[in-house]
Coordinates of N, CA, C and O in Angstrom, one line a residue:
P990 N -2.3 14.2 -3.0 CA -2.2 14.5 -3.6 C -1.1 15.4 -3.8 O -1.1 16.8 -3.4
R991 N 0.4 15.6 -3.9 CA 1.5 17.2 -4.0 C 1.1 18.0 -3.3 O 1.6 18.5 -2.9
S992 N 1.1 17.0 -2.3 CA 1.3 17.0 -0.6 C 2.5 16.4 0.2 O 1.9 17.5 1.4
G993 N 2.5 16.0 -0.1 CA 4.2 15.9 -0.1 C 5.1 14.2 0.2 O 5.3 13.8 1.8
S994 N 4.0 14.4 -0.3 CA 3.8 12.1 0.4 C 5.2 12.0 0.2 O 5.7 11.2 -0.2
T995 N 6.3 12.6 -2.3 CA 7.4 12.1 -2.0 C 8.6 12.7 -1.3 O 8.8 11.7 -1.6
L996 N 8.5 14.1 -0.5 CA 9.5 14.0 -0.2 C 9.4 13.7 1.2 O 10.9 13.0 1.8
L997 N 8.3 13.3 2.0 CA 8.3 12.2 2.9 C 8.2 10.7 2.7 O 9.4 10.0 2.7
S998 N 8.6 10.2 1.5 CA 8.6 8.7 1.5 C 10.9 9.0 1.6 O 11.3 8.4 1.9
A999 N 11.2 9.5 0.5 CA 12.2 10.3 0.2 C 12.8 10.5 1.8 O 14.0 9.8 2.0
L1000 N 12.7 10.7 2.5 CA 12.6 10.8 4.9 C 13.4 10.0 5.1 O 13.5 9.1 5.6
L1001 N 11.9 9.3 4.4 CA 11.9 7.3 5.3 C 12.3 6.7 4.9 O 13.0 6.3 6.0
N1002 N 12.9 6.3 3.6 CA 14.1 5.4 3.1 C 15.6 6.3 3.6 O 16.5 5.1 3.4
Q1003 N 15.6 7.7 4.2 CA 16.8 6.7 4.6 C 17.3 6.2 6.7 O 18.7 6.1 6.6
N1004 N 16.4 5.6 6.3 CA 16.1 4.9 7.7 C 16.4 3.2 6.4 O 15.5 2.8 6.0
P1005 N 17.7 2.9 7.4 CA 17.9 1.6 7.0 C 17.3 0.3 7.2 O 16.6 -0.7 6.0
R1006 N 15.8 0.4 7.7 CA 14.5 -0.3 8.0 C 13.7 -0.7 7.5 O 12.5 -1.4 7.0
F1007 N 13.2 0.9 6.9 CA 12.0 1.0 6.1 C 12.0 2.1 4.7 O 13.5 1.3 4.2
Y1008 N 11.0 1.3 4.2 CA 11.1 0.4 2.8 C 10.0 1.8 1.9 O 8.7 1.9 2.4
S1009 N 9.3 2.7 1.4 CA 8.6 4.2 0.8 C 8.6 3.8 -0.6 O 9.6 5.2 -0.8
G1010 N 8.3 3.3 -1.5 CA 8.6 3.5 -2.6 C 7.5 4.0 -3.3 O 6.4 4.9 -2.4
P1011 N 7.0 4.0 -5.1 CA 6.0 4.4 -5.4 C 4.6 3.9 -5.1 O 4.6 3.2 -4.5
S1012 N 3.8 4.6 -5.7 CA 2.3 4.9 -5.5 C 2.2 3.2 -5.4 O 2.8 2.7 -7.0
S1013 N 1.9 2.3 -5.1 CA 1.1 0.3 -5.4 C 0.4 0.0 -6.3 O -1.2 1.5 -5.5
P1014 N 0.0 -0.1 -6.9 CA -1.5 -1.2 -7.3 C -2.0 -2.6 -6.3 O -3.0 -2.9 -6.5
V1015 N -1.4 -2.4 -5.1 CA -1.9 -3.2 -3.6 C -4.1 -2.9 -2.9 O -3.8 -3.7 -3.8
V1016 N -4.1 -2.3 -3.8 CA -5.5 -2.1 -2.8 C -6.1 -1.7 -3.9 O -7.9 -3.0 -4.2
P1017 N -5.7 -1.6 -4.9 CA -6.4 -1.5 -6.0 C -6.9 -3.5 -6.3 O -8.2 -3.5 -6.6
T1018 N -5.9 -3.7 -6.6 CA -6.1 -4.9 -6.6 C -7.0 -5.8 -5.4 O -7.7 -7.1 -6.1
M1019 N -6.9 -5.7 -4.1 CA -7.0 -6.3 -3.2 C -8.9 -5.8 -3.5 O -10.1 -7.5 -3.8
I1020 N -8.7 -4.8 -4.3 CA -10.5 -3.9 -3.8 C -10.8 -4.8 -5.5 O -12.4 -5.4 -5.1
A1021 N -9.9 -5.5 -6.7 CA -10.4 -5.5 -7.7 C -11.0 -7.8 -7.1 O -12.4 -7.9 -7.8
L1022 N -9.7 -7.5 -6.2 CA -10.5 -9.8 -6.0 C -11.3 -9.4 -5.3 O -12.2 -10.9 -5.4
E1023 N -11.5 -9.0 -4.1 CA -13.2 -8.9 -3.4 C -13.5 -9.1 -4.9 O -15.3 -9.2 -3.8
Q1024 N -13.8 -7.9 -5.3 CA -14.9 -7.5 -6.4 C -15.5 -8.4 -6.9 O -16.3 -8.6 -7.6
S1025 N -14.5 -9.5 -7.6 CA -15.0 -10.0 -8.6 C -14.6 -11.4 -7.3 O -16.4 -12.2 -8.6
L1026 N -15.4 -11.7 -6.7 CA -15.7 -13.0 -6.0 C -16.6 -13.1 -5.5 O -17.7 -13.5 -5.4
S1027 N -17.7 -11.1 -5.0 CA -18.0 -10.9 -4.5 C -19.5 -11.3 -5.8 O -21.1 -11.0 -5.1
N1028 N -19.4 -11.3 -7.3 CA -20.1 -10.9 -8.3 C -19.8 -12.0 -9.0 O -20.9 -12.9 -10.0
D1029 N -19.0 -13.9 -8.5 CA -18.8 -15.0 -8.8 C -19.9 -15.2 -8.8 O -19.7 -15.8 -7.4
E1030 N -20.5 -16.1 -9.0 CA -21.7 -17.0 -8.8 C -21.2 -18.6 -9.5 O -22.0 -19.3 -7.3
L1031 N -19.4 -18.7 -9.1 CA -19.7 -20.1 -8.4 C -18.7 -19.6 -7.1 O -19.0 -20.8 -6.4
Y1032 N -18.0 -18.7 -7.0 CA -17.3 -18.4 -6.1 C -19.1 -18.6 -4.5 O -19.4 -19.1 -4.0
L1033 N -20.0 -17.8 -4.9 CA -21.6 -17.2 -4.1 C -22.2 -18.6 -4.1 O -22.9 -18.6 -3.1
A1034 N -22.3 -19.8 -4.9 CA -22.5 -20.7 -4.6 C -21.7 -21.9 -4.1 O -22.6 -22.6 -3.1
Y1035 N -20.9 -21.1 -3.0 CA -19.9 -22.5 -3.3 C -18.7 -21.1 -2.3 O -18.1 -21.9 -2.7
P1036 N -19.5 -20.5 -1.3 CA -18.2 -19.1 -0.9 C -17.0 -20.0 0.5 O -17.7 -21.2 1.1
K1037 N -15.6 -19.7 0.6 CA -14.8 -19.8 1.4 C -14.1 -18.5 1.1 O -13.3 -18.3 1.1
Q1038 N -15.1 -17.8 2.6 CA -14.7 -16.8 3.4 C -13.1 -16.4 3.6 O -12.6 -16.3 2.8
P1039 N -12.8 -17.9 4.3 CA -11.4 -17.7 4.8 C -9.8 -17.7 3.8 O -8.9 -17.6 3.6
Q1040 N -10.4 -18.5 2.0 CA -10.1 -19.3 1.4 C -10.3 -18.1 1.0 O -8.8 -17.7 0.6
A1041 N -10.7 -17.6 0.7 CA -10.5 -15.7 -0.1 C -10.1 -14.7 -0.1 O -9.0 -13.9 0.1
A1042 N -10.1 -15.0 1.5 CA -9.5 -13.6 2.5 C -8.0 -14.2 1.9 O -6.9 -12.8 2.0
K1043 N -7.0 -15.7 2.2 CA -6.4 -15.8 2.1 C -5.5 -15.0 1.1 O -4.3 -14.2 0.8
I1044 N -6.5 -14.6 -0.5 CA -6.4 -15.1 -2.2 C -5.6 -12.9 -1.8 O -5.1 -12.9 -2.3
I1045 N -6.9 -12.3 -1.5 CA -7.3 -11.0 -1.1 C -5.4 -11.0 -0.5 O -4.7 -9.4 -0.5
S1046 N -5.6 -10.8 1.1 CA -4.3 -10.5 1.9 C -2.9 -10.9 0.7 O -1.6 -10.3 1.3
S1047 N -2.3 -12.1 0.1 CA -1.7 -12.3 0.0 C -1.1 -11.1 -1.3 O 0.4 -11.5 -1.9
V1048 N -1.8 -10.8 -1.6 CA -1.6 -9.2 -2.2 C -0.8 -8.4 -2.1 O 0.8 -8.2 -2.6
L1049 N -1.1 -7.9 -0.7 CA 0.7 -7.3 -0.1 C 2.0 -7.7 0.2 O 2.9 -7.7 -1.0
E1050 N 1.6 -8.6 0.5 CA 3.0 -9.7 0.4 C 3.6 -9.8 -0.9 O 4.5 -9.5 -0.6
N1051 N 2.7 -10.3 -1.3 CA 3.8 -11.3 -2.9 C 3.7 -10.1 -3.5 O 5.6 -9.7 -3.8
W1052 N 4.0 -8.7 -3.3 CA 4.3 -7.3 -4.2 C 5.3 -7.5 -3.5 O 6.3 -6.3 -4.7
Y1053 N 5.3 -7.5 -2.7 CA 6.6 -6.2 -2.1 C 7.4 -7.3 -1.5 O 8.9 -7.6 -0.8
S1054 N 7.4 -8.8 -2.0 CA 8.4 -10.1 -2.0 C 9.8 -9.8 -2.8 O 10.1 -10.3 -1.6
D1055 N 10.1 -8.8 -2.5 CA 11.6 -8.3 -3.3 C 12.0 -7.4 -2.8 O 13.3 -7.3 -2.4
V1056 N 11.4 -7.3 -1.9 CA 11.6 -6.0 -1.1 C 11.9 -6.4 1.0 O 11.3 -7.9 1.2
E1057 N 13.2 -6.7 0.9 CA 13.4 -6.4 3.0 C 14.2 -6.0 3.5 O 14.8 -6.4 4.6
K1058 N 12.7 -5.7 3.8 CA 13.0 -3.9 5.1 C 12.0 -4.9 5.8 O 10.7 -5.1 5.2
P1059 N 12.2 -4.9 7.2 CA 10.5 -5.3 8.3 C 9.5 -3.8 7.8 O 9.0 -4.3 8.0
V1060 N 9.6 -2.4 7.6 CA 8.9 -2.0 7.6 C 8.6 -1.6 6.3 O 10.3 -1.0 5.6
I1061 N 7.2 -1.2 5.4 CA 7.3 -1.0 4.1 C 6.1 -0.1 3.9 O 4.9 -0.3 4.6
F1062 N 5.6 1.2 3.6 CA 5.1 2.4 3.0 C 4.2 2.7 2.0 O 5.0 2.6 0.8
D1063 N 3.5 1.4 2.6 CA 2.4 1.9 0.9 C 2.1 3.3 0.9 O 0.5 3.5 1.3
K1064 N 2.0 3.6 -0.1 CA 2.1 5.5 -1.0 C 0.7 5.6 -1.4 O 0.1 6.7 -1.7
N1065 N -0.2 4.3 -1.7 CA -0.9 4.1 -2.4 C -2.7 5.5 -1.3 O -3.5 5.0 -0.3
R1066 N -2.5 6.2 -2.3 CA -4.7 6.8 -1.3 C -4.9 6.6 -1.6 O -6.3 6.4 -0.3
S1067 N -5.5 5.4 -2.0 CA -7.2 4.4 -1.5 C -6.9 3.3 -0.7 O -7.6 3.2 0.7
W1068 N -6.7 3.8 0.6 CA -5.6 3.1 1.7 C -6.4 3.7 3.0 O -7.3 3.2 3.5
V1069 N -7.0 5.5 2.7 CA -7.2 5.7 3.8 C -8.3 5.2 3.6 O -9.6 5.2 4.7
N1070 N -9.1 5.1 2.3 CA -10.6 4.3 2.4 C -11.2 3.6 2.5 O -11.9 2.2 2.2
R1071 N -9.5 2.2 2.6 CA -10.1 0.8 2.8 C -9.8 0.6 4.2 O -7.9 -0.6 4.1
L1072 N -9.1 1.8 4.6 CA -8.0 1.4 6.6 C -8.9 -0.3 7.3 O -8.3 -0.8 7.5
H1073 N -9.8 -0.6 7.4 CA -10.1 -1.5 7.6 C -9.8 -3.1 7.3 O -9.6 -4.1 7.5
Y1074 N -9.1 -3.1 6.0 CA -8.2 -3.5 5.3 C -6.8 -4.0 6.0 O -7.0 -5.6 6.2
I1075 N -7.0 -3.4 6.6 CA -4.9 -3.7 7.6 C -4.9 -4.3 8.2 O -5.2 -5.9 8.9
P1076 N -6.9 -4.6 9.6 CA -6.9 -5.4 10.4 C -7.4 -6.9 10.2 O -7.4 -7.9 10.6
G1077 N -8.1 -6.8 9.1 CA -9.0 -6.8 8.7 C -8.7 -8.3 7.6 O -8.8 -9.7 7.8
Y1078 N -7.2 -8.1 7.2 CA -6.7 -8.6 6.5 C -5.0 -9.3 7.2 O -5.2 -10.4 6.8
F1079 N -4.9 -8.4 7.6 CA -3.3 -8.7 8.6 C -3.8 -8.7 10.4 O -2.4 -9.1 9.9
G1080 N -4.3 -8.3 9.8 CA -5.1 -9.1 11.7 C -4.0 -8.3 12.4 O -3.3 -7.6 14.3
I1081 N -3.9 -6.4 11.9 CA -2.6 -5.5 12.2 C -3.5 -3.7 12.7 O -5.0 -3.9 11.6
E1082 N -3.1 -3.7 13.6 CA -4.4 -2.2 13.4 C -2.8 -0.9 12.1 O -1.8 -1.2 12.5
P1083 N -3.6 -0.9 12.2 CA -3.5 0.8 10.1 C -2.9 1.3 11.7 O -3.0 2.4 12.1
K1084 N -1.4 1.9 10.7 CA -1.1 3.5 11.4 C -0.6 4.1 10.2 O 0.3 4.0 8.6
V1085 N -0.6 5.4 9.7 CA -1.0 5.8 8.9 C 0.1 7.4 9.1 O -0.6 7.8 10.2
L1086 N 0.8 7.6 8.1 CA 1.1 8.8 7.9 C -0.2 9.2 7.1 O 0.5 10.0 6.4
Y1087 N -0.7 10.8 7.2 CA -1.0 12.1 6.5 C -0.8 13.1 6.2 O -0.6 13.8 6.8
P1088 N 0.3 13.8 5.3 CA 0.5 14.8 4.3 C -0.1 15.8 4.6 O -1.1 15.3 4.3
V1089 N -0.5 16.9 5.1 CA -1.3 17.9 5.1 C -1.0 19.1 4.6 O 0.1 19.3 4.6
R1090 N -1.8 19.5 3.2 CA -0.8 20.4 2.8 C -2.6 21.6 2.1 O -3.5 21.4 1.4
N1091 N -2.2 22.9 2.0 CA -3.5 23.4 1.9 C -3.9 23.0 0.4 O -2.9 23.5 -0.4
I1092 N -5.1 23.2 0.5 CA -5.6 22.8 -1.1 C -5.3 23.7 -2.3 O -5.6 23.8 -3.5
A1093 N -5.2 25.2 -1.7 CA -5.2 25.6 -2.8 C -3.6 26.0 -3.3 O -3.5 26.0 -4.3
D1094 N -2.7 25.5 -3.0 CA -1.5 25.3 -2.4 C -1.2 23.7 -3.3 O 0.1 24.0 -4.4
I1095 N -1.9 22.8 -2.6 CA -1.9 22.0 -4.4 C -2.8 21.6 -5.9 O -2.2 21.7 -6.0
L1096 N -4.0 22.5 -5.4 CA -4.2 23.1 -6.8 C -3.3 23.7 -7.5 O -2.5 23.7 -9.2
T1097 N -2.4 24.8 -6.7 CA -1.6 25.4 -7.7 C -0.4 25.0 -8.6 O -0.5 25.0 -9.6
S1098 N -0.1 23.5 -7.7 CA 0.7 22.8 -8.1 C 0.0 22.0 -8.8 O 1.0 22.1 -10.2
F1099 N -0.5 21.5 -9.1 CA -1.6 20.5 -10.4 C -0.7 21.4 -11.3 O -1.1 21.4 -12.6
I1100 N -1.8 22.7 -11.7 CA -1.5 23.7 -12.8 C -0.3 23.6 -13.2 O -0.5 24.6 -14.1
S1101 N 0.4 24.2 -11.8 CA 1.8 24.9 -12.3 C 2.3 23.5 -13.0 O 2.8 23.2 -14.2
M1102 N 2.0 22.2 -12.7 CA 3.0 20.9 -12.9 C 2.2 20.4 -14.4 O 2.9 20.2 -15.5
Y1103 N 0.6 20.5 -14.8 CA 0.3 21.0 -16.1 C 0.8 21.8 -16.9 O 1.2 21.6 -18.2
R1104 N 0.6 23.0 -16.3 CA 1.2 24.6 -17.6 C 3.4 23.9 -17.4 O 3.4 23.6 -19.8
R1105 N 3.8 22.7 -17.3 CA 5.1 22.8 -17.4 C 5.4 21.3 -18.7 O 5.6 22.0 -19.2
N1106 N 3.7 20.4 -18.6 CA 3.8 19.3 -19.3 C 2.3 19.2 -20.1 O 1.6 18.1 -19.4
P1107 N 2.0 20.6 -20.4 CA 0.7 20.5 -21.1 C 0.2 19.1 -21.5 O -0.7 18.7 -21.0
Y1108 N 1.6 18.6 -22.5 CA 0.9 17.8 -23.6 C 1.8 15.8 -22.5 O 2.3 16.6 -23.2
T1109 N 1.1 14.8 -22.6 CA 1.8 13.2 -22.9 C 3.0 13.0 -23.2 O 2.6 11.6 -23.0
G1110 N 2.8 13.8 -24.3 CA 3.4 12.9 -26.1 C 2.0 12.4 -26.1 O 1.3 12.2 -26.9
Q1111 N 2.4 11.8 -28.2 CA 1.8 11.0 -28.9 C 1.0 12.2 -29.2 O -0.4 11.2 -29.7
G1112 N 0.5 13.6 -28.9 CA -0.9 14.0 -29.4 C -2.3 14.0 -28.1 O -3.1 13.7 -28.9
R1113 N -1.7 12.8 -26.9 CA -3.3 13.3 -25.9 C -2.8 14.1 -26.1 O -2.2 15.2 -25.1
I1114 N -3.7 13.9 -25.3 CA -4.7 15.2 -24.3 C -5.0 14.4 -22.4 O -4.4 14.1 -22.2
P1115 N -4.3 15.6 -21.8 CA -4.3 15.0 -20.4 C -5.3 14.2 -20.2 O -6.7 15.0 -20.3
F1116 N -5.4 14.4 -19.0 CA -6.6 14.3 -18.9 C -7.6 13.9 -18.3 O -8.9 14.5 -17.8
L1117 N -7.4 15.9 -17.1 CA -7.5 17.0 -16.6 C -8.8 18.0 -18.1 O -10.1 17.1 -18.1
D1118 N -7.6 18.5 -19.4 CA -9.1 18.2 -20.2 C -9.4 17.7 -20.6 O -10.7 18.0 -21.1
E1119 N -9.3 16.1 -21.3 CA -10.3 15.4 -21.7 C -10.7 15.1 -20.6 O -12.0 14.8 -21.6
M1120 N -11.4 14.9 -19.8 CA -12.9 15.5 -18.3 C -13.6 16.1 -19.2 O -14.0 16.1 -19.2
L1121 N -12.5 17.4 -19.3 CA -12.9 18.8 -19.6 C -13.8 18.8 -20.9 O -15.8 18.9 -21.6
I1122 N -13.4 18.0 -22.4 CA -13.7 17.9 -23.1 C -14.5 16.7 -22.9 O -15.9 17.1 -23.9
K1123 N -14.5 16.5 -22.8 CA -15.9 15.2 -22.6 C -17.2 15.2 -22.1 O -17.8 15.1 -22.6
N1124 N -17.1 16.2 -21.1 CA -18.8 17.0 -20.7 C -18.2 18.8 -21.9 O -19.3 18.5 -20.8
N1125 N -17.8 18.6 -22.9 CA -18.2 19.9 -22.7 C -18.4 21.2 -22.1 O -19.3 22.2 -22.1
I1126 N -17.4 21.3 -21.3 CA -17.2 22.6 -20.1 C -15.3 22.8 -21.3 O -14.1 22.5 -21.3
P1127 N -15.8 24.0 -21.3 CA -14.7 25.0 -21.6 C -13.2 25.2 -21.3 O -13.2 24.2 -19.3
L1128 N -12.6 24.7 -21.0 CA -11.2 24.2 -20.7 C -10.3 25.7 -20.5 O -10.3 27.3 -20.2
S1129 N -9.9 25.9 -18.6 CA -9.8 26.6 -18.1 C -8.9 26.1 -17.2 O -9.2 24.5 -17.0
D1130 N -8.2 27.0 -16.1 CA -7.8 26.5 -14.6 C -8.4 26.2 -14.1 O -8.7 25.2 -13.5
D1131 N -9.4 27.3 -14.2 CA -10.9 27.3 -13.1 C -11.1 25.7 -12.9 O -11.7 24.8 -12.5
N1132 N -12.1 25.3 -14.2 CA -12.3 23.8 -14.9 C -11.4 23.1 -14.3 O -11.9 21.5 -14.0
R1133 N -10.3 23.2 -14.3 CA -9.6 21.9 -14.0 C -9.7 21.7 -12.4 O -9.2 20.4 -12.1
C1134 N -9.2 23.2 -11.5 CA -9.7 22.7 -11.1 C -10.6 22.2 -10.2 O -11.4 21.3 -8.9
E1135 N -12.4 22.5 -10.8 CA -13.5 22.9 -10.3 C -13.3 21.0 -10.4 O -13.3 19.5 -9.5
V1136 N -12.9 20.5 -12.0 CA -12.4 18.5 -11.5 C -11.9 17.7 -10.8 O -11.8 17.3 -10.5
L1137 N -10.3 18.1 -10.4 CA -9.2 18.0 -9.5 C -10.8 17.6 -7.9 O -10.0 17.2 -7.1
C1138 N -11.0 18.7 -8.2 CA -12.2 19.1 -6.2 C -12.9 18.2 -6.0 O -13.8 18.0 -4.7
S1139 N -13.6 16.7 -7.5 CA -15.4 17.1 -7.4 C -15.0 16.0 -6.8 O -13.9 15.7 -5.9
P1140 N -15.8 15.6 -6.2 CA -15.9 14.0 -5.2 C -15.5 12.1 -6.1 O -14.3 11.7 -5.4
G1141 N -15.4 12.1 -6.9 CA -14.4 11.6 -8.2 C -12.9 12.6 -9.1 O -12.8 11.7 -8.9
G1142 N -12.5 13.8 -8.6 CA -11.5 13.5 -9.0 C -10.4 13.4 -8.0 O -10.6 12.8 -6.1
I1143 N -9.3 13.6 -8.2 CA -8.0 13.6 -7.2 C -7.6 14.0 -5.6 O -7.1 14.0 -5.0
V1144 N -8.2 15.8 -5.3 CA -7.7 15.4 -5.2 C -9.5 16.1 -4.3 O -8.9 15.2 -2.7
G1145 N -10.7 15.7 -4.6 CA -11.7 16.0 -4.1 C -11.8 14.4 -3.0 O -12.7 14.3 -2.1
A1146 N -11.8 13.1 -3.5 CA -12.1 11.8 -3.5 C -10.9 11.6 -2.0 O -11.0 11.2 -0.6
S1147 N -9.1 12.5 -2.4 CA -8.4 11.8 -1.1 C -9.1 13.1 0.2 O -8.9 12.1 1.7
Y1148 N -9.2 14.2 -0.4 CA -9.7 15.2 0.5 C -10.9 14.6 2.1 O -11.5 14.1 2.8
N1149 N -12.1 14.0 0.9 CA -12.8 13.5 1.5 C -13.2 11.5 2.1 O -13.9 11.9 3.9
G1150 N -11.8 11.5 2.2 CA -11.5 10.3 2.9 C -11.0 10.5 3.6 O -11.9 10.0 4.3
L1151 N -10.0 11.4 4.0 CA -9.6 12.3 5.4 C -10.7 12.4 5.8 O -10.0 12.1 6.7
K1152 N -11.3 12.9 5.3 CA -12.4 13.5 6.4 C -13.3 12.8 7.0 O -13.6 12.7 7.9
Q1153 N -13.5 11.7 6.3 CA -14.7 9.9 6.9 C -13.9 9.4 7.7 O -13.5 9.5 9.4
V1154 N -12.6 9.2 7.4 CA -11.8 8.4 8.6 C -11.4 8.8 9.7 O -11.9 9.4 10.6
F1155 N -11.2 11.1 9.9 CA -10.9 11.3 11.0 C -12.5 11.3 12.2 O -12.0 11.9 13.2
A1156 N -13.6 11.6 11.1 CA -14.8 12.0 11.8 C -15.5 10.8 12.4 O -16.1 10.6 13.3
E1157 N -15.4 8.9 11.4 CA -15.3 8.4 12.4 C -14.0 7.8 13.2 O -14.3 6.8 13.8
G1158 N -13.6 9.2 14.3 CA -12.2 8.5 15.0 C -11.6 7.5 15.4 O -10.3 7.5 16.0
R1159 N -11.5 7.1 13.8 CA -10.3 5.7 13.2 C -8.8 7.0 13.3 O -7.9 6.4 13.0
E1160 N -8.1 8.5 13.2 CA -6.9 8.1 13.2 C -5.8 8.5 14.7 O -6.5 8.2 16.3
K1161 N -4.9 8.3 14.4 CA -4.3 7.5 15.8 C -2.4 8.0 15.6 O -2.8 8.5 15.1

């Protein structure tokens, strides 16, 4: 997040063969389907793995059914933690572009964005502050950065996902 993926997307879209839109719900939907089936007693009683795989893999095709370009870039950060879905469900080797930016610059960008738009309207508390308040942590930029960099935070989860991919030698 905040590493240049929107700029990269704009550059990719200059090629008429490419489509790069906003982050999609494809990976979270695939994960939800996979989890739902693995917890469903009816499925577990009579598992049909090839059919389940067809249903899960159809999410990508159906989500982008309105796109008529041969190359699609899906920007969801969750792909980094689910790269095995690409060969497993689609039978192709993943090709991934990782925009990289200094973490301090990413955090500065988040805090600057927060200061420009501290509230999302209707008196709603921004997600960072909501987490801090819920955990009785004082509101400060340092604490906001801690939340962002925590293992479950937007920056921390992305960083750890990339670290894992590189450690496993899947970068190409």
